[in-house]
């Protein structure tokens, strides 16, 4: 971290590989706040991207992957400390660097929003994902459903579920469990039972979390 500070203070721009290595170490040590301090001190958008060389090098793909991993690590950090707005800024910085976000990138952002109870930002990221032609997966929908359930907006849960079905994405045990939780938290036990029965009709086996939710219902 001190080395990166000296590099920045000397007027040089650290590469994304440099930032990735340091922020990744902080994440592994569960020190998200230090990774955030590093991001704010240097700024990923202000790093030198290895993709900028005139001719491709043998390390080009590795550098690009490391750059994406940097953004993913930082999004995870912001999610850990409950700052979904900053997670969205990291996503925007990634796009400004010319890197194409993937489904798992958006899943991290949506998860950061969901964990903070910010379903509006979760939907914003979900809509942006679709506008860019990135196909959501079951994990994406699970996180959006969780986001609505966490703030008691169970009326939106079935809407999200129907979009999932329309796109031909198979719901998972986590999908149904998140829906059951949403209806339990909004004091709609009958709806929770309906979802539980639908899950069984689809041949999916409830897990411990599903049963715990049903007991609460």
PDB file of C-alpha atoms in Angstrom:
ATOM      1  CA  UNK A   1       0.000   0.000   0.000  1.00  0.00           C
ATOM      2  CA  UNK A   2       2.827   2.421   0.916  1.00  0.00           C
ATOM      3  CA  UNK A   3       4.593   1.596  -2.336  1.00  0.00           C
ATOM      4  CA  UNK A   4       1.466   2.475  -4.321  1.00  0.00           C
ATOM      5  CA  UNK A   5       1.153   5.739  -2.399  1.00  0.00           C
ATOM      6  CA  UNK A   6       4.749   6.643  -3.252  1.00  0.00           C
ATOM      7  CA  UNK A   7       4.162   5.769  -6.904  1.00  0.00           C
ATOM      8  CA  UNK A   8       1.066   8.002  -6.987  1.00  0.00           C
ATOM      9  CA  UNK A   9       2.790  10.832  -5.100  1.00  0.00           C
ATOM     10  CA  UNK A  10       5.666  10.704  -7.567  1.00  0.00           C
ATOM     11  CA  UNK A  11       3.261  11.406 -10.398  1.00  0.00           C
ATOM     12  CA  UNK A  12       3.148   7.897 -11.837  1.00  0.00           C
ATOM     13  CA  UNK A  13      -0.040   5.974 -12.338  1.00  0.00           C
ATOM     14  CA  UNK A  14      -0.121   2.503 -10.773  1.00  0.00           C
ATOM     15  CA  UNK A  15      -1.270  -0.227 -13.115  1.00  0.00           C
ATOM     16  CA  UNK A  16      -4.470  -2.156 -12.551  1.00  0.00           C
ATOM     17  CA  UNK A  17      -2.279  -5.170 -11.778  1.00  0.00           C
ATOM     18  CA  UNK A  18      -0.646  -3.236  -8.941  1.00  0.00           C
ATOM     19  CA  UNK A  19      -3.964  -2.204  -7.435  1.00  0.00           C
ATOM     20  CA  UNK A  20      -5.416  -5.672  -7.960  1.00  0.00           C
ATOM     21  CA  UNK A  21      -2.615  -7.305  -6.002  1.00  0.00           C
ATOM     22  CA  UNK A  22      -2.931  -4.964  -3.032  1.00  0.00           C
ATOM     23  CA  UNK A  23      -6.733  -4.763  -2.893  1.00  0.00           C
ATOM     24  CA  UNK A  24      -6.975  -8.523  -3.330  1.00  0.00           C
ATOM     25  CA  UNK A  25      -4.695  -9.001  -0.342  1.00  0.00           C
ATOM     26  CA  UNK A  26      -6.914  -6.734   1.752  1.00  0.00           C
ATOM     27  CA  UNK A  27     -10.024  -8.654   0.720  1.00  0.00           C
ATOM     28  CA  UNK A  28      -8.423 -11.961   1.652  1.00  0.00           C
ATOM     29  CA  UNK A  29      -7.501 -10.536   5.046  1.00  0.00           C
ATOM     30  CA  UNK A  30     -11.075  -9.282   5.503  1.00  0.00           C
ATOM     31  CA  UNK A  31      -9.890  -5.690   5.645  1.00  0.00           C
ATOM     32  CA  UNK A  32     -12.355  -4.161   3.231  1.00  0.00           C
ATOM     33  CA  UNK A  33     -11.985  -0.705   4.737  1.00  0.00           C
ATOM     34  CA  UNK A  34      -8.304  -0.599   3.758  1.00  0.00           C
ATOM     35  CA  UNK A  35      -9.086  -1.589   0.172  1.00  0.00           C
ATOM     36  CA  UNK A  36     -11.634   1.228   0.079  1.00  0.00           C
ATOM     37  CA  UNK A  37      -9.065   3.701   1.370  1.00  0.00           C
ATOM     38  CA  UNK A  38      -6.729   2.587  -1.402  1.00  0.00           C
ATOM     39  CA  UNK A  39      -9.463   3.027  -4.015  1.00  0.00           C
ATOM     40  CA  UNK A  40     -10.209   6.541  -2.787  1.00  0.00           C
ATOM     41  CA  UNK A  41      -6.537   7.469  -2.571  1.00  0.00           C
ATOM     42  CA  UNK A  42      -5.569   6.341  -6.068  1.00  0.00           C
ATOM     43  CA  UNK A  43      -8.823   5.546  -7.886  1.00  0.00           C
ATOM     44  CA  UNK A  44      -9.095   2.606 -10.225  1.00  0.00           C
ATOM     45  CA  UNK A  45     -10.250   4.901 -13.020  1.00  0.00           C
ATOM     46  CA  UNK A  46      -6.956   6.741 -12.592  1.00  0.00           C
ATOM     47  CA  UNK A  47      -4.775   3.656 -12.888  1.00  0.00           C
ATOM     48  CA  UNK A  48      -2.843   2.822 -15.987  1.00  0.00           C
ATOM     49  CA  UNK A  49      -4.563   0.014 -17.852  1.00  0.00           C
ATOM     50  CA  UNK A  50      -2.274  -2.591 -19.358  1.00  0.00           C
ATOM     51  CA  UNK A  51      -4.608  -2.776 -22.331  1.00  0.00           C
ATOM     52  CA  UNK A  52      -3.254   0.596 -23.536  1.00  0.00           C
ATOM     53  CA  UNK A  53      -0.066  -0.713 -25.152  1.00  0.00           C
ATOM     54  CA  UNK A  54       0.285  -0.210 -28.905  1.00  0.00           C
ATOM     55  CA  UNK A  55       1.016  -3.857 -29.597  1.00  0.00           C
ATOM     56  CA  UNK A  56      -0.477  -6.870 -27.833  1.00  0.00           C
ATOM     57  CA  UNK A  57       1.831  -8.716 -25.456  1.00  0.00           C
ATOM     58  CA  UNK A  58       1.737 -12.290 -24.262  1.00  0.00           C
ATOM     59  CA  UNK A  59       0.498 -10.996 -20.904  1.00  0.00           C
ATOM     60  CA  UNK A  60      -2.351  -8.990 -22.432  1.00  0.00           C
ATOM     61  CA  UNK A  61      -5.126 -11.435 -21.529  1.00  0.00           C
ATOM     62  CA  UNK A  62      -3.741 -11.972 -18.027  1.00  0.00           C
ATOM     63  CA  UNK A  63      -3.532  -8.225 -17.485  1.00  0.00           C
ATOM     64  CA  UNK A  64      -7.081  -7.713 -18.695  1.00  0.00           C
ATOM     65  CA  UNK A  65      -8.343 -10.485 -16.406  1.00  0.00           C
ATOM     66  CA  UNK A  66      -6.455  -8.980 -13.494  1.00  0.00           C
ATOM     67  CA  UNK A  67      -7.993  -5.577 -14.253  1.00  0.00           C
ATOM     68  CA  UNK A  68     -11.499  -7.079 -14.150  1.00  0.00           C
ATOM     69  CA  UNK A  69     -10.605  -8.895 -10.939  1.00  0.00           C
ATOM     70  CA  UNK A  70      -9.560  -5.552  -9.454  1.00  0.00           C
ATOM     71  CA  UNK A  71     -12.989  -4.095 -10.073  1.00  0.00           C
ATOM     72  CA  UNK A  72     -14.673  -7.223  -8.753  1.00  0.00           C
ATOM     73  CA  UNK A  73     -12.606  -7.067  -5.567  1.00  0.00           C
ATOM     74  CA  UNK A  74     -13.490  -3.428  -5.047  1.00  0.00           C
ATOM     75  CA  UNK A  75     -17.211  -3.994  -5.646  1.00  0.00           C
ATOM     76  CA  UNK A  76     -17.068  -6.789  -3.088  1.00  0.00           C
ATOM     77  CA  UNK A  77     -15.355  -4.457  -0.623  1.00  0.00           C
ATOM     78  CA  UNK A  78     -18.026  -1.787  -0.976  1.00  0.00           C
ATOM     79  CA  UNK A  79     -20.682  -4.433  -0.489  1.00  0.00           C
ATOM     80  CA  UNK A  80     -18.969  -5.615   2.691  1.00  0.00           C
ATOM     81  CA  UNK A  81     -19.081  -2.133   4.228  1.00  0.00           C
ATOM     82  CA  UNK A  82     -22.584  -1.293   3.023  1.00  0.00           C
ATOM     83  CA  UNK A  83     -21.861   1.318   0.353  1.00  0.00           C
ATOM     84  CA  UNK A  84     -23.872   0.283  -2.731  1.00  0.00           C
ATOM     85  CA  UNK A  85     -23.583   3.722  -4.286  1.00  0.00           C
ATOM     86  CA  UNK A  86     -19.806   3.362  -4.342  1.00  0.00           C
ATOM     87  CA  UNK A  87     -20.167  -0.132  -5.827  1.00  0.00           C
ATOM     88  CA  UNK A  88     -22.089   1.417  -8.727  1.00  0.00           C
ATOM     89  CA  UNK A  89     -19.330   3.998  -9.163  1.00  0.00           C
ATOM     90  CA  UNK A  90     -16.800   1.198  -9.491  1.00  0.00           C
ATOM     91  CA  UNK A  91     -18.994  -0.359 -12.184  1.00  0.00           C
ATOM     92  CA  UNK A  92     -19.067   2.964 -14.029  1.00  0.00           C
ATOM     93  CA  UNK A  93     -15.287   3.297 -13.696  1.00  0.00           C
ATOM     94  CA  UNK A  94     -14.896  -0.171 -15.159  1.00  0.00           C
ATOM     95  CA  UNK A  95     -17.007   0.796 -18.163  1.00  0.00           C
ATOM     96  CA  UNK A  96     -15.039   4.009 -18.648  1.00  0.00           C
ATOM     97  CA  UNK A  97     -11.866   1.907 -18.812  1.00  0.00           C
ATOM     98  CA  UNK A  98     -13.368   0.117 -21.803  1.00  0.00           C
ATOM     99  CA  UNK A  99     -13.894  -3.149 -19.967  1.00  0.00           C
ATOM    100  CA  UNK A 100     -17.114  -5.053 -20.574  1.00  0.00           C
ATOM    101  CA  UNK A 101     -18.834  -6.066 -17.331  1.00  0.00           C
ATOM    102  CA  UNK A 102     -19.966  -9.666 -17.120  1.00  0.00           C
ATOM    103  CA  UNK A 103     -23.023 -11.185 -15.484  1.00  0.00           C
ATOM    104  CA  UNK A 104     -20.990 -11.936 -12.361  1.00  0.00           C
ATOM    105  CA  UNK A 105     -19.886  -8.278 -12.258  1.00  0.00           C
ATOM    106  CA  UNK A 106     -23.492  -7.139 -12.090  1.00  0.00           C
ATOM    107  CA  UNK A 107     -24.312  -9.899  -9.611  1.00  0.00           C
ATOM    108  CA  UNK A 108     -21.700  -8.465  -7.252  1.00  0.00           C
ATOM    109  CA  UNK A 109     -23.109  -4.954  -7.638  1.00  0.00           C
ATOM    110  CA  UNK A 110     -26.702  -6.114  -7.156  1.00  0.00           C
ATOM    111  CA  UNK A 111     -25.650  -8.145  -4.134  1.00  0.00           C
ATOM    112  CA  UNK A 112     -23.965  -5.090  -2.606  1.00  0.00           C
ATOM    113  CA  UNK A 113     -27.209  -3.148  -3.051  1.00  0.00           C
ATOM    114  CA  UNK A 114     -29.349  -6.008  -1.734  1.00  0.00           C
ATOM    115  CA  UNK A 115     -27.237  -6.460   1.380  1.00  0.00           C
ATOM    116  CA  UNK A 116     -27.718  -2.773   2.153  1.00  0.00           C
ATOM    117  CA  UNK A 117     -31.477  -2.895   1.567  1.00  0.00           C
ATOM    118  CA  UNK A 118     -31.156  -0.585  -1.442  1.00  0.00           C
ATOM    119  CA  UNK A 119     -33.498  -2.324  -3.872  1.00  0.00           C
ATOM    120  CA  UNK A 120     -33.799   0.774  -6.080  1.00  0.00           C
ATOM    121  CA  UNK A 121     -30.098   0.678  -6.896  1.00  0.00           C
ATOM    122  CA  UNK A 122     -30.294  -3.099  -7.306  1.00  0.00           C
ATOM    123  CA  UNK A 123     -32.992  -2.608  -9.950  1.00  0.00           C
ATOM    124  CA  UNK A 124     -30.957   0.183 -11.543  1.00  0.00           C
ATOM    125  CA  UNK A 125     -28.015  -2.196 -11.987  1.00  0.00           C
ATOM    126  CA  UNK A 126     -30.324  -4.948 -13.231  1.00  0.00           C
ATOM    127  CA  UNK A 127     -31.874  -2.657 -15.843  1.00  0.00           C
ATOM    128  CA  UNK A 128     -28.468  -1.386 -16.945  1.00  0.00           C
ATOM    129  CA  UNK A 129     -27.339  -4.973 -17.388  1.00  0.00           C
ATOM    130  CA  UNK A 130     -30.232  -5.716 -19.719  1.00  0.00           C
ATOM    131  CA  UNK A 131     -29.747  -2.484 -21.677  1.00  0.00           C
ATOM    132  CA  UNK A 132     -26.182  -3.561 -22.405  1.00  0.00           C
ATOM    133  CA  UNK A 133     -27.323  -6.919 -23.691  1.00  0.00           C
ATOM    134  CA  UNK A 134     -25.800  -8.927 -20.854  1.00  0.00           C
ATOM    135  CA  UNK A 135     -27.975 -11.920 -20.109  1.00  0.00           C
ATOM    136  CA  UNK A 136     -28.821 -12.294 -16.408  1.00  0.00           C
ATOM    137  CA  UNK A 137     -28.523 -15.714 -14.812  1.00  0.00           C
ATOM    138  CA  UNK A 138     -30.315 -17.390 -11.919  1.00  0.00           C
ATOM    139  CA  UNK A 139     -27.903 -15.757  -9.480  1.00  0.00           C
ATOM    140  CA  UNK A 140     -28.875 -12.320 -10.801  1.00  0.00           C
ATOM    141  CA  UNK A 141     -32.579 -12.924 -10.236  1.00  0.00           C
ATOM    142  CA  UNK A 142     -31.957 -14.483  -6.822  1.00  0.00           C
ATOM    143  CA  UNK A 143     -30.230 -11.303  -5.687  1.00  0.00           C
ATOM    144  CA  UNK A 144     -32.936  -9.008  -7.062  1.00  0.00           C
ATOM    145  CA  UNK A 145     -35.636 -11.089  -5.353  1.00  0.00           C
ATOM    146  CA  UNK A 146     -33.650 -10.962  -2.114  1.00  0.00           C
ATOM    147  CA  UNK A 147     -33.318  -7.175  -2.434  1.00  0.00           C
ATOM    148  CA  UNK A 148     -37.087  -6.700  -2.710  1.00  0.00           C
ATOM    149  CA  UNK A 149     -37.779  -9.180   0.079  1.00  0.00           C
ATOM    150  CA  UNK A 150     -35.316  -7.485   2.427  1.00  0.00           C
ATOM    151  CA  UNK A 151     -37.315  -4.243   2.345  1.00  0.00           C
ATOM    152  CA  UNK A 152     -40.767  -5.859   2.397  1.00  0.00           C
ATOM    153  CA  UNK A 153     -41.641  -5.219  -1.250  1.00  0.00           C
ATOM    154  CA  UNK A 154     -43.034  -8.684  -1.859  1.00  0.00           C
ATOM    155  CA  UNK A 155     -45.390  -7.267  -4.490  1.00  0.00           C
ATOM    156  CA  UNK A 156     -42.385  -7.030  -6.829  1.00  0.00           C
ATOM    157  CA  UNK A 157     -41.106 -10.534  -6.126  1.00  0.00           C
ATOM    158  CA  UNK A 158     -43.547 -12.318  -8.440  1.00  0.00           C
ATOM    159  CA  UNK A 159     -42.907  -9.744 -11.180  1.00  0.00           C
ATOM    160  CA  UNK A 160     -39.205 -10.580 -11.082  1.00  0.00           C
ATOM    161  CA  UNK A 161     -40.001 -14.293 -11.023  1.00  0.00           C
ATOM    162  CA  UNK A 162     -42.191 -13.975 -14.115  1.00  0.00           C
ATOM    163  CA  UNK A 163     -39.418 -12.135 -15.990  1.00  0.00           C
ATOM    164  CA  UNK A 164     -37.090 -14.965 -15.046  1.00  0.00           C
ATOM    165  CA  UNK A 165     -39.526 -17.518 -16.462  1.00  0.00           C
ATOM    166  CA  UNK A 166     -40.089 -15.477 -19.617  1.00  0.00           C
ATOM    167  CA  UNK A 167     -36.345 -15.485 -20.303  1.00  0.00           C
ATOM    168  CA  UNK A 168     -36.241 -19.245 -19.905  1.00  0.00           C
ATOM    169  CA  UNK A 169     -33.986 -19.179 -16.847  1.00  0.00           C
ATOM    170  CA  UNK A 170     -34.607 -22.097 -14.497  1.00  0.00           C
ATOM    171  CA  UNK A 171     -35.332 -21.064 -10.887  1.00  0.00           C
ATOM    172  CA  UNK A 172     -33.136 -22.734  -8.263  1.00  0.00           C
ATOM    173  CA  UNK A 173     -33.693 -23.745  -4.655  1.00  0.00           C
ATOM    174  CA  UNK A 174     -32.207 -20.376  -3.700  1.00  0.00           C
ATOM    175  CA  UNK A 175     -34.754 -18.607  -5.927  1.00  0.00           C
ATOM    176  CA  UNK A 176     -37.721 -20.244  -4.237  1.00  0.00           C
ATOM    177  CA  UNK A 177     -36.221 -19.869  -0.768  1.00  0.00           C
ATOM    178  CA  UNK A 178     -35.700 -16.142  -1.355  1.00  0.00           C
ATOM    179  CA  UNK A 179     -39.318 -15.844  -2.475  1.00  0.00           C
ATOM    180  CA  UNK A 180     -40.563 -17.742   0.577  1.00  0.00           C
ATOM    181  CA  UNK A 181     -38.503 -15.438   2.806  1.00  0.00           C
ATOM    182  CA  UNK A 182     -39.929 -12.369   1.083  1.00  0.00           C
ATOM    183  CA  UNK A 183     -43.507 -13.443   1.745  1.00  0.00           C
ATOM    184  CA  UNK A 184     -42.737 -14.486   5.315  1.00  0.00           C
ATOM    185  CA  UNK A 185     -41.189 -11.090   6.062  1.00  0.00           C
ATOM    186  CA  UNK A 186     -44.211  -9.302   4.586  1.00  0.00           C
ATOM    187  CA  UNK A 187     -46.564 -11.406   6.718  1.00  0.00           C
ATOM    188  CA  UNK A 188     -48.059 -13.359   3.814  1.00  0.00           C
ATOM    189  CA  UNK A 189     -47.787 -17.002   4.970  1.00  0.00           C
ATOM    190  CA  UNK A 190     -50.325 -18.226   2.396  1.00  0.00           C
ATOM    191  CA  UNK A 191     -48.142 -16.908  -0.439  1.00  0.00           C
ATOM    192  CA  UNK A 192     -45.087 -18.489   1.163  1.00  0.00           C
ATOM    193  CA  UNK A 193     -46.844 -21.860   1.209  1.00  0.00           C
ATOM    194  CA  UNK A 194     -47.862 -21.478  -2.454  1.00  0.00           C
ATOM    195  CA  UNK A 195     -44.249 -20.839  -3.460  1.00  0.00           C
ATOM    196  CA  UNK A 196     -43.082 -23.788  -1.350  1.00  0.00           C
ATOM    197  CA  UNK A 197     -45.582 -26.072  -3.056  1.00  0.00           C
ATOM    198  CA  UNK A 198     -44.605 -24.760  -6.498  1.00  0.00           C
ATOM    199  CA  UNK A 199     -40.996 -25.537  -5.685  1.00  0.00           C
ATOM    200  CA  UNK A 200     -41.861 -29.127  -4.831  1.00  0.00           C
ATOM    201  CA  UNK A 201     -43.940 -29.458  -7.993  1.00  0.00           C
ATOM    202  CA  UNK A 202     -40.845 -28.505  -9.986  1.00  0.00           C
ATOM    203  CA  UNK A 203     -38.978 -31.413  -8.428  1.00  0.00           C
ATOM    204  CA  UNK A 204     -36.639 -29.272  -6.335  1.00  0.00           C
ATOM    205  CA  UNK A 205     -35.686 -30.413  -2.863  1.00  0.00           C
ATOM    206  CA  UNK A 206     -35.988 -27.745  -0.132  1.00  0.00           C
ATOM    207  CA  UNK A 207     -32.873 -27.112   1.921  1.00  0.00           C
ATOM    208  CA  UNK A 208     -32.490 -26.247   5.592  1.00  0.00           C
ATOM    209  CA  UNK A 209     -32.991 -22.532   4.974  1.00  0.00           C
ATOM    210  CA  UNK A 210     -36.216 -23.228   3.083  1.00  0.00           C
ATOM    211  CA  UNK A 211     -37.606 -25.287   5.942  1.00  0.00           C
ATOM    212  CA  UNK A 212     -36.578 -22.668   8.501  1.00  0.00           C
ATOM    213  CA  UNK A 213     -38.479 -20.062   6.507  1.00  0.00           C
ATOM    214  CA  UNK A 214     -41.529 -22.283   6.323  1.00  0.00           C
ATOM    215  CA  UNK A 215     -41.442 -22.789  10.082  1.00  0.00           C
ATOM    216  CA  UNK A 216     -41.450 -19.011  10.469  1.00  0.00           C
ATOM    217  CA  UNK A 217     -44.401 -18.827   8.089  1.00  0.00           C
TER     218      UNK A 217
END
